[in-house]
C-alpha positions as protocol buffer text, in pm:
chain_id: "A"
residue {
  index: 1
  type: MET
  ca { x: -1380 y: 1321 z: -2752 }
}
residue {
  index: 2
  type: ASP
  ca { x: -1294 y: 989 z: -2886 }
}
residue {
  index: 3
  type: PHE
  ca { x: -1255 y: 797 z: -2543 }
}
residue {
  index: 4
  type: VAL
  ca { x: -1148 y: 455 z: -2712 }
}
residue {
  index: 5
  type: ALA
  ca { x: -893 y: 637 z: -2945 }
}
residue {
  index: 6
  type: ILE
  ca { x: -748 y: 806 z: -2629 }
}
residue {
  index: 7
  type: LEU
  ca { x: -791 y: 497 z: -2448 }
}
residue {
  index: 8
  type: SER
  ca { x: -560 y: 271 z: -2666 }
}
residue {
  index: 9
  type: GLU
  ca { x: -285 y: 533 z: -2757 }
}
residue {
  index: 10
  type: GLN
  ca { x: 62 y: 437 z: -2610 }
}
residue {
  index: 11
  type: GLN
  ca { x: 60 y: 740 z: -2386 }
}
residue {
  index: 12
  type: THR
  ca { x: -258 y: 584 z: -2190 }
}
residue {
  index: 13
  type: THR
  ca { x: -181 y: 207 z: -2191 }
}
residue {
  index: 14
  type: VAL
  ca { x: 225 y: 261 z: -2061 }
}
residue {
  index: 15
  type: PRO
  ca { x: 108 y: 426 z: -1736 }
}
residue {
  index: 16
  type: LEU
  ca { x: -199 y: 186 z: -1705 }
}
residue {
  index: 17
  type: TYR
  ca { x: 47 y: -124 z: -1721 }
}
residue {
  index: 18
  type: LEU
  ca { x: 287 y: 65 z: -1482 }
}
residue {
  index: 19
  type: THR
  ca { x: 12 y: 104 z: -1267 }
}
residue {
  index: 20
  type: VAL
  ca { x: -115 y: -230 z: -1279 }
}
residue {
  index: 21
  type: LYS
  ca { x: 197 y: -395 z: -1224 }
}
residue {
  index: 22
  type: THR
  ca { x: 307 y: -171 z: -912 }
}
residue {
  index: 23
  type: LEU
  ca { x: -44 y: -274 z: -762 }
}
residue {
  index: 24
  type: GLY
  ca { x: 24 y: -611 z: -797 }
}
residue {
  index: 25
  type: LEU
  ca { x: 388 y: -605 z: -646 }
}
residue {
  index: 26
  type: VAL
  ca { x: 246 y: -361 z: -331 }
}
residue {
  index: 27
  type: GLY
  ca { x: -24 y: -592 z: -279 }
}
residue {
  index: 28
  type: LEU
  ca { x: 165 y: -898 z: -236 }
}
residue {
  index: 29
  type: LEU
  ca { x: 425 y: -708 z: -4 }
}
residue {
  index: 30
  type: HIS
  ca { x: 110 y: -536 z: 203 }
}
residue {
  index: 31
  type: LEU
  ca { x: -64 y: -857 z: 232 }
}
residue {
  index: 32
  type: VAL
  ca { x: 266 y: -1007 z: 395 }
}
residue {
  index: 33
  type: SER
  ca { x: 442 y: -727 z: 594 }
}
residue {
  index: 34
  type: GLY
  ca { x: 78 y: -577 z: 677 }
}
residue {
  index: 35
  type: VAL
  ca { x: -30 y: -879 z: 864 }
}
residue {
  index: 36
  type: LEU
  ca { x: 327 y: -973 z: 1011 }
}
residue {
  index: 37
  type: LEU
  ca { x: 375 y: -606 z: 1133 }
}
residue {
  index: 38
  type: GLY
  ca { x: 2 y: -567 z: 1275 }
}
residue {
  index: 39
  type: TYR
  ca { x: 74 y: -886 z: 1467 }
}
residue {
  index: 40
  type: TYR
  ca { x: 441 y: -758 z: 1599 }
}
residue {
  index: 41
  type: LEU
  ca { x: 275 y: -419 z: 1713 }
}
residue {
  index: 42
  type: THR
  ca { x: 21 y: -637 z: 1920 }
}
residue {
  index: 43
  type: SER
  ca { x: 298 y: -813 z: 2126 }
}
residue {
  index: 44
  type: LYS
  ca { x: 484 y: -698 z: 2452 }
}
residue {
  index: 45
  type: LYS
  ca { x: 555 y: -340 z: 2458 }
}
residue {
  index: 46
  type: SER
  ca { x: 916 y: -263 z: 2415 }
}
residue {
  index: 47
  type: MET
  ca { x: 1129 y: 45 z: 2294 }
}
residue {
  index: 48
  type: MET
  ca { x: 1147 y: -147 z: 1931 }
}
residue {
  index: 49
  type: ARG
  ca { x: 798 y: -184 z: 1912 }
}
residue {
  index: 50
  type: SER
  ca { x: 727 y: 172 z: 1956 }
}
residue {
  index: 51
  type: VAL
  ca { x: 962 y: 269 z: 1696 }
}
residue {
  index: 52
  type: VAL
  ca { x: 831 y: 52 z: 1454 }
}
residue {
  index: 53
  type: ASP
  ca { x: 504 y: 182 z: 1510 }
}
residue {
  index: 54
  type: PHE
  ca { x: 610 y: 530 z: 1483 }
}
residue {
  index: 55
  type: LEU
  ca { x: 752 y: 443 z: 1168 }
}
residue {
  index: 56
  type: VAL
  ca { x: 478 y: 272 z: 1032 }
}
residue {
  index: 57
  type: THR
  ca { x: 214 y: 554 z: 1156 }
}
residue {
  index: 58
  type: LEU
  ca { x: 449 y: 843 z: 1003 }
}
residue {
  index: 59
  type: PRO
  ca { x: 314 y: 843 z: 589 }
}
residue {
  index: 60
  type: LEU
  ca { x: -61 y: 880 z: 780 }
}
residue {
  index: 61
  type: VAL
  ca { x: 15 y: 1222 z: 929 }
}
residue {
  index: 62
  type: PHE
  ca { x: 338 y: 1358 z: 734 }
}
residue {
  index: 63
  type: PRO
  ca { x: 276 y: 1531 z: 403 }
}
residue {
  index: 64
  type: PRO
  ca { x: 336 y: 1285 z: 120 }
}
residue {
  index: 65
  type: ILE
  ca { x: 585 y: 1515 z: -35 }
}
residue {
  index: 66
  type: ALA
  ca { x: 800 y: 1528 z: 286 }
}
residue {
  index: 67
  type: THR
  ca { x: 772 y: 1150 z: 327 }
}
residue {
  index: 68
  type: GLY
  ca { x: 921 y: 1150 z: -44 }
}
residue {
  index: 69
  type: PHE
  ca { x: 1193 y: 1371 z: 45 }
}
residue {
  index: 70
  type: VAL
  ca { x: 1293 y: 1170 z: 361 }
}
residue {
  index: 71
  type: LEU
  ca { x: 1305 y: 841 z: 158 }
}
residue {
  index: 72
  type: LEU
  ca { x: 1491 y: 1023 z: -110 }
}
residue {
  index: 73
  type: MET
  ca { x: 1758 y: 1132 z: 154 }
}
residue {
  index: 74
  type: LEU
  ca { x: 1790 y: 794 z: 270 }
}
residue {
  index: 75
  type: LEU
  ca { x: 1768 y: 581 z: -47 }
}
residue {
  index: 76
  type: GLY
  ca { x: 1928 y: 798 z: -265 }
}
residue {
  index: 77
  type: ARG
  ca { x: 2319 y: 746 z: -450 }
}
residue {
  index: 78
  type: SER
  ca { x: 2452 y: 935 z: -154 }
}
residue {
  index: 79
  type: GLY
  ca { x: 2189 y: 836 z: 100 }
}
residue {
  index: 80
  type: LEU
  ca { x: 2237 y: 671 z: 413 }
}
residue {
  index: 81
  type: ILE
  ca { x: 2117 y: 366 z: 294 }
}
residue {
  index: 82
  type: GLY
  ca { x: 2112 y: 415 z: -74 }
}
residue {
  index: 83
  type: HIS
  ca { x: 2489 y: 444 z: -67 }
}
residue {
  index: 84
  type: ALA
  ca { x: 2529 y: 82 z: 20 }
}
residue {
  index: 85
  type: LEU
  ca { x: 2282 y: -91 z: -205 }
}
residue {
  index: 86
  type: PRO
  ca { x: 2372 y: -248 z: -508 }
}
residue {
  index: 87
  type: VAL
  ca { x: 2065 y: -77 z: -739 }
}
residue {
  index: 88
  type: ASP
  ca { x: 1969 y: 238 z: -815 }
}
residue {
  index: 89
  type: ILE
  ca { x: 1630 y: 311 z: -615 }
}
residue {
  index: 90
  type: VAL
  ca { x: 1546 y: 662 z: -685 }
}
residue {
  index: 91
  type: PHE
  ca { x: 1381 y: 734 z: -1030 }
}
residue {
  index: 92
  type: SER
  ca { x: 1350 y: 391 z: -1126 }
}
residue {
  index: 93
  type: PHE
  ca { x: 1008 y: 125 z: -1106 }
}
residue {
  index: 94
  type: THR
  ca { x: 1172 y: 19 z: -763 }
}
residue {
  index: 95
  type: GLY
  ca { x: 1096 y: 345 z: -647 }
}
residue {
  index: 96
  type: VAL
  ca { x: 771 y: 330 z: -752 }
}
residue {
  index: 97
  type: VAL
  ca { x: 700 y: 28 z: -582 }
}
residue {
  index: 98
  type: ILE
  ca { x: 839 y: 145 z: -230 }
}
residue {
  index: 99
  type: ALA
  ca { x: 666 y: 473 z: -270 }
}
residue {
  index: 100
  type: SER
  ca { x: 320 y: 299 z: -333 }
}
residue {
  index: 101
  type: PHE
  ca { x: 420 y: 45 z: -37 }
}
residue {
  index: 102
  type: VAL
  ca { x: 522 y: 318 z: 172 }
}
residue {
  index: 103
  type: ALA
  ca { x: 196 y: 493 z: 108 }
}
residue {
  index: 104
  type: GLY
  ca { x: -60 y: 215 z: 179 }
}
residue {
  index: 105
  type: LEU
  ca { x: 109 y: 36 z: 452 }
}
residue {
  index: 106
  type: PRO
  ca { x: -50 y: 206 z: 762 }
}
residue {
  index: 107
  type: LEU
  ca { x: -376 y: 150 z: 669 }
}
residue {
  index: 108
  type: MET
  ca { x: -311 y: -221 z: 610 }
}
residue {
  index: 109
  type: VAL
  ca { x: -107 y: -287 z: 951 }
}
residue {
  index: 110
  type: LYS
  ca { x: -372 y: -57 z: 1159 }
}
residue {
  index: 111
  type: SER
  ca { x: -660 y: -281 z: 1039 }
}
residue {
  index: 112
  type: VAL
  ca { x: -478 y: -586 z: 1131 }
}
residue {
  index: 113
  type: GLU
  ca { x: -347 y: -412 z: 1496 }
}
residue {
  index: 114
  type: THR
  ca { x: -710 y: -304 z: 1556 }
}
residue {
  index: 115
  type: ALA
  ca { x: -818 y: -644 z: 1463 }
}
residue {
  index: 116
  type: LEU
  ca { x: -569 y: -822 z: 1686 }
}
residue {
  index: 117
  type: ARG
  ca { x: -690 y: -608 z: 2021 }
}
residue {
  index: 118
  type: GLY
  ca { x: -1013 y: -705 z: 1961 }
}
residue {
  index: 119
  type: ASP
  ca { x: -1219 y: -1001 z: 2105 }
}
residue {
  index: 120
  type: VAL
  ca { x: -991 y: -1254 z: 1920 }
}
residue {
  index: 121
  type: ARG
  ca { x: -741 y: -1189 z: 2231 }
}
residue {
  index: 122
  type: ARG
  ca { x: -968 y: -1432 z: 2429 }
}
residue {
  index: 123
  type: LEU
  ca { x: -926 y: -1696 z: 2164 }
}
residue {
  index: 124
  type: ALA
  ca { x: -546 y: -1647 z: 2174 }
}
residue {
  index: 125
  type: GLU
  ca { x: -551 y: -1670 z: 2530 }
}
residue {
  index: 126
  type: LEU
  ca { x: -779 y: -1965 z: 2517 }
}
residue {
  index: 127
  type: ALA
  ca { x: -539 y: -2137 z: 2251 }
}
residue {
  index: 128
  type: HIS
  ca { x: -256 y: -2089 z: 2475 }
}
residue {
  index: 129
  type: VAL
  ca { x: -446 y: -2240 z: 2759 }
}
residue {
  index: 130
  type: LEU
  ca { x: -479 y: -2539 z: 2514 }
}
residue {
  index: 131
  type: GLY
  ca { x: -70 y: -2601 z: 2452 }
}
residue {
  index: 132
  type: LYS
  ca { x: -90 y: -2417 z: 2135 }
}
residue {
  index: 133
  type: SER
  ca { x: 227 y: -2212 z: 2031 }
}
residue {
  index: 134
  type: ASP
  ca { x: 274 y: -1858 z: 1920 }
}
residue {
  index: 135
  type: TRP
  ca { x: 260 y: -1947 z: 1575 }
}
residue {
  index: 136
  type: GLU
  ca { x: 6 y: -2214 z: 1572 }
}
residue {
  index: 137
  type: THR
  ca { x: -207 y: -1976 z: 1748 }
}
residue {
  index: 138
  type: PHE
  ca { x: -132 y: -1719 z: 1478 }
}
residue {
  index: 139
  type: TRP
  ca { x: -179 y: -1909 z: 1182 }
}
residue {
  index: 140
  type: LEU
  ca { x: -480 y: -2150 z: 1309 }
}
residue {
  index: 141
  type: VAL
  ca { x: -672 y: -1903 z: 1552 }
}
residue {
  index: 142
  type: LEU
  ca { x: -596 y: -1556 z: 1485 }
}
residue {
  index: 143
  type: LEU
  ca { x: -542 y: -1518 z: 1092 }
}
residue {
  index: 144
  type: PRO
  ca { x: -905 y: -1697 z: 1038 }
}
residue {
  index: 145
  type: ASN
  ca { x: -1097 y: -1465 z: 1274 }
}
residue {
  index: 146
  type: ILE
  ca { x: -943 y: -1163 z: 1147 }
}
residue {
  index: 147
  type: ARG
  ca { x: -999 y: -1248 z: 742 }
}
residue {
  index: 148
  type: ARG
  ca { x: -1221 y: -957 z: 720 }
}
residue {
  index: 149
  type: SER
  ca { x: -1010 y: -711 z: 855 }
}
residue {
  index: 150
  type: ILE
  ca { x: -715 y: -806 z: 669 }
}
residue {
  index: 151
  type: ALA
  ca { x: -911 y: -793 z: 323 }
}
residue {
  index: 152
  type: THR
  ca { x: -1040 y: -428 z: 448 }
}
residue {
  index: 153
  type: GLY
  ca { x: -721 y: -292 z: 513 }
}
residue {
  index: 154
  type: TRP
  ca { x: -551 y: -467 z: 204 }
}
residue {
  index: 155
  type: PHE
  ca { x: -825 y: -277 z: -16 }
}
residue {
  index: 156
  type: LEU
  ca { x: -778 y: 25 z: 168 }
}
residue {
  index: 157
  type: ALA
  ca { x: -385 y: 39 z: 132 }
}
residue {
  index: 158
  type: LEU
  ca { x: -447 y: -52 z: -248 }
}
residue {
  index: 159
  type: GLY
  ca { x: -649 y: 230 z: -262 }
}
residue {
  index: 160
  type: ARG
  ca { x: -428 y: 460 z: -100 }
}
residue {
  index: 161
  type: GLY
  ca { x: -122 y: 334 z: -306 }
}
residue {
  index: 162
  type: LEU
  ca { x: -348 y: 376 z: -632 }
}
residue {
  index: 163
  type: GLY
  ca { x: -389 y: 741 z: -596 }
}
residue {
  index: 164
  type: GLU
  ca { x: -18 y: 807 z: -459 }
}
residue {
  index: 165
  type: VAL
  ca { x: 143 y: 1140 z: -609 }
}
residue {
  index: 166
  type: GLY
  ca { x: 347 y: 1320 z: -379 }
}
residue {
  index: 167
  type: ILE
  ca { x: 586 y: 1032 z: -271 }
}
residue {
  index: 168
  type: THR
  ca { x: 622 y: 878 z: -617 }
}
residue {
  index: 169
  type: LEU
  ca { x: 703 y: 1180 z: -785 }
}
residue {
  index: 170
  type: MET
  ca { x: 1025 y: 1252 z: -528 }
}
residue {
  index: 171
  type: LEU
  ca { x: 1139 y: 865 z: -504 }
}
residue {
  index: 172
  type: GLY
  ca { x: 1044 y: 739 z: -865 }
}
residue {
  index: 173
  type: GLY
  ca { x: 1038 y: 1068 z: -1056 }
}
residue {
  index: 174
  type: ASN
  ca { x: 789 y: 1150 z: -1348 }
}
residue {
  index: 175
  type: ILE
  ca { x: 969 y: 979 z: -1628 }
}
residue {
  index: 176
  type: ILE
  ca { x: 781 y: 919 z: -1931 }
}
residue {
  index: 177
  type: GLY
  ca { x: 722 y: 529 z: -2001 }
}
residue {
  index: 178
  type: LYS
  ca { x: 923 y: 427 z: -1693 }
}
residue {
  index: 179
  type: THR
  ca { x: 777 y: 574 z: -1383 }
}
residue {
  index: 180
  type: ASN
  ca { x: 481 y: 743 z: -1500 }
}
residue {
  index: 181
  type: THR
  ca { x: 169 y: 616 z: -1337 }
}
residue {
  index: 182
  type: LEU
  ca { x: -160 y: 694 z: -1397 }
}
residue {
  index: 183
  type: SER
  ca { x: -223 y: 959 z: -1108 }
}
residue {
  index: 184
  type: LEU
  ca { x: 97 y: 1131 z: -1210 }
}
residue {
  index: 185
  type: GLU
  ca { x: -5 y: 1088 z: -1612 }
}
residue {
  index: 186
  type: ILE
  ca { x: -316 y: 1280 z: -1516 }
}
residue {
  index: 187
  type: TYR
  ca { x: -88 y: 1576 z: -1415 }
}
residue {
  index: 188
  type: ASN
  ca { x: 119 y: 1561 z: -1740 }
}
residue {
  index: 189
  type: ALA
  ca { x: -201 y: 1557 z: -1929 }
}
residue {
  index: 190
  type: VAL
  ca { x: -343 y: 1870 z: -1737 }
}
residue {
  index: 191
  type: PHE
  ca { x: -25 y: 2019 z: -1723 }
}
residue {
  index: 192
  type: SER
  ca { x: 68 y: 1981 z: -2114 }
}
residue {
  index: 193
  type: GLY
  ca { x: -332 y: 2091 z: -2202 }
}
residue {
  index: 194
  type: GLU
  ca { x: -464 y: 1750 z: -2270 }
}
residue {
  index: 195
  type: PHE
  ca { x: -800 y: 1742 z: -2078 }
}
residue {
  index: 196
  type: ASP
  ca { x: -952 y: 1486 z: -2310 }
}
residue {
  index: 197
  type: ARG
  ca { x: -636 y: 1238 z: -2223 }
}
residue {
  index: 198
  type: ALA
  ca { x: -712 y: 1357 z: -1857 }
}
residue {
  index: 199
  type: VAL
  ca { x: -1077 y: 1276 z: -1847 }
}
residue {
  index: 200
  type: VAL
  ca { x: -983 y: 892 z: -2018 }
}
residue {
  index: 201
  type: LEU
  ca { x: -710 y: 880 z: -1702 }
}
residue {
  index: 202
  type: ALA
  ca { x: -921 y: 956 z: -1441 }
}
residue {
  index: 203
  type: SER
  ca { x: -1212 y: 725 z: -1556 }
}
residue {
  index: 204
  type: ILE
  ca { x: -991 y: 456 z: -1533 }
}
residue {
  index: 205
  type: LEU
  ca { x: -901 y: 552 z: -1195 }
}
residue {
  index: 206
  type: ALA
  ca { x: -1225 y: 591 z: -1134 }
}
residue {
  index: 207
  type: VAL
  ca { x: -1312 y: 243 z: -1213 }
}
residue {
  index: 208
  type: PHE
  ca { x: -1060 y: 117 z: -984 }
}
residue {
  index: 209
  type: SER
  ca { x: -1167 y: 305 z: -711 }
}
residue {
  index: 210
  type: CYS
  ca { x: -1530 y: 164 z: -746 }
}
residue {
  index: 211
  type: ILE
  ca { x: -1381 y: -178 z: -774 }
}
residue {
  index: 212
  type: ILE
  ca { x: -1244 y: -141 z: -444 }
}
residue {
  index: 213
  type: PHE
  ca { x: -1518 y: 65 z: -305 }
}
residue {
  index: 214
  type: ILE
  ca { x: -1771 y: -228 z: -405 }
}
residue {
  index: 215
  type: ALA
  ca { x: -1544 y: -493 z: -221 }
}
residue {
  index: 216
  type: LEU
  ca { x: -1521 y: -277 z: 53 }
}
residue {
  index: 217
  type: LYS
  ca { x: -1904 y: -256 z: 72 }
}
residue {
  index: 218
  type: LYS
  ca { x: -1930 y: -626 z: 41 }
}
residue {
  index: 219
  type: LEU
  ca { x: -1663 y: -669 z: 325 }
}
residue {
  index: 220
  type: SER
  ca { x: -1873 y: -445 z: 577 }
}
residue {
  index: 221
  type: SER
  ca { x: -2214 y: -690 z: 502 }
}
residue {
  index: 222
  type: PRO
  ca { x: -2282 y: -857 z: 801 }
}
residue {
  index: 223
  type: ASN
  ca { x: -2376 y: -1174 z: 594 }
}
residue {
  index: 224
  type: LEU
  ca { x: -2049 y: -1232 z: 470 }
}
residue {
  index: 225
  type: ILE
  ca { x: -1910 y: -1549 z: 590 }
}
């Protein structure tokens, strides 16, 4: 097997570029929405908060292919939401991004929510006693003290999105050169009998996974500031 030759082929480089591009966009979305949603879920109980909590957590317990089907029904051209959108979501790069975002979001949100429900709450209460507003407390007290949990949740969310297949297959499709991420391309390679290329693609994913694993180990170190 000529690893370098297979690695340089367009059938490998295009899915790799698509995956990296997706992770970059999804990582930014997770960082912003994950922190804000995690903070929102620690607010006072309400019906809306319960609904948001349910929707965020659902992808963790609902089969990915079924989650993708639900999103397809919602965001398709004739869907409840998709019919009102000016652009097509299904079978596009946008669909791939949404699929990866939905798959990893619960891990990001739950990490932040759990951290905010811990000992850091006493610091927030103290800040309120000292006259700080909710947003001042959030930015100046809470975020600095849960930064490790934020980073942990972020890497877990990226790892989950990296290996996503079910939701991506339903929402983004498996269009060669357009929506075939590395995970989907491994399936394509195996299906067509190109096992050498599947090994190379799996090796690339293994490198990404190792980087995430090392980052998580570093974050779990008690010596990390």
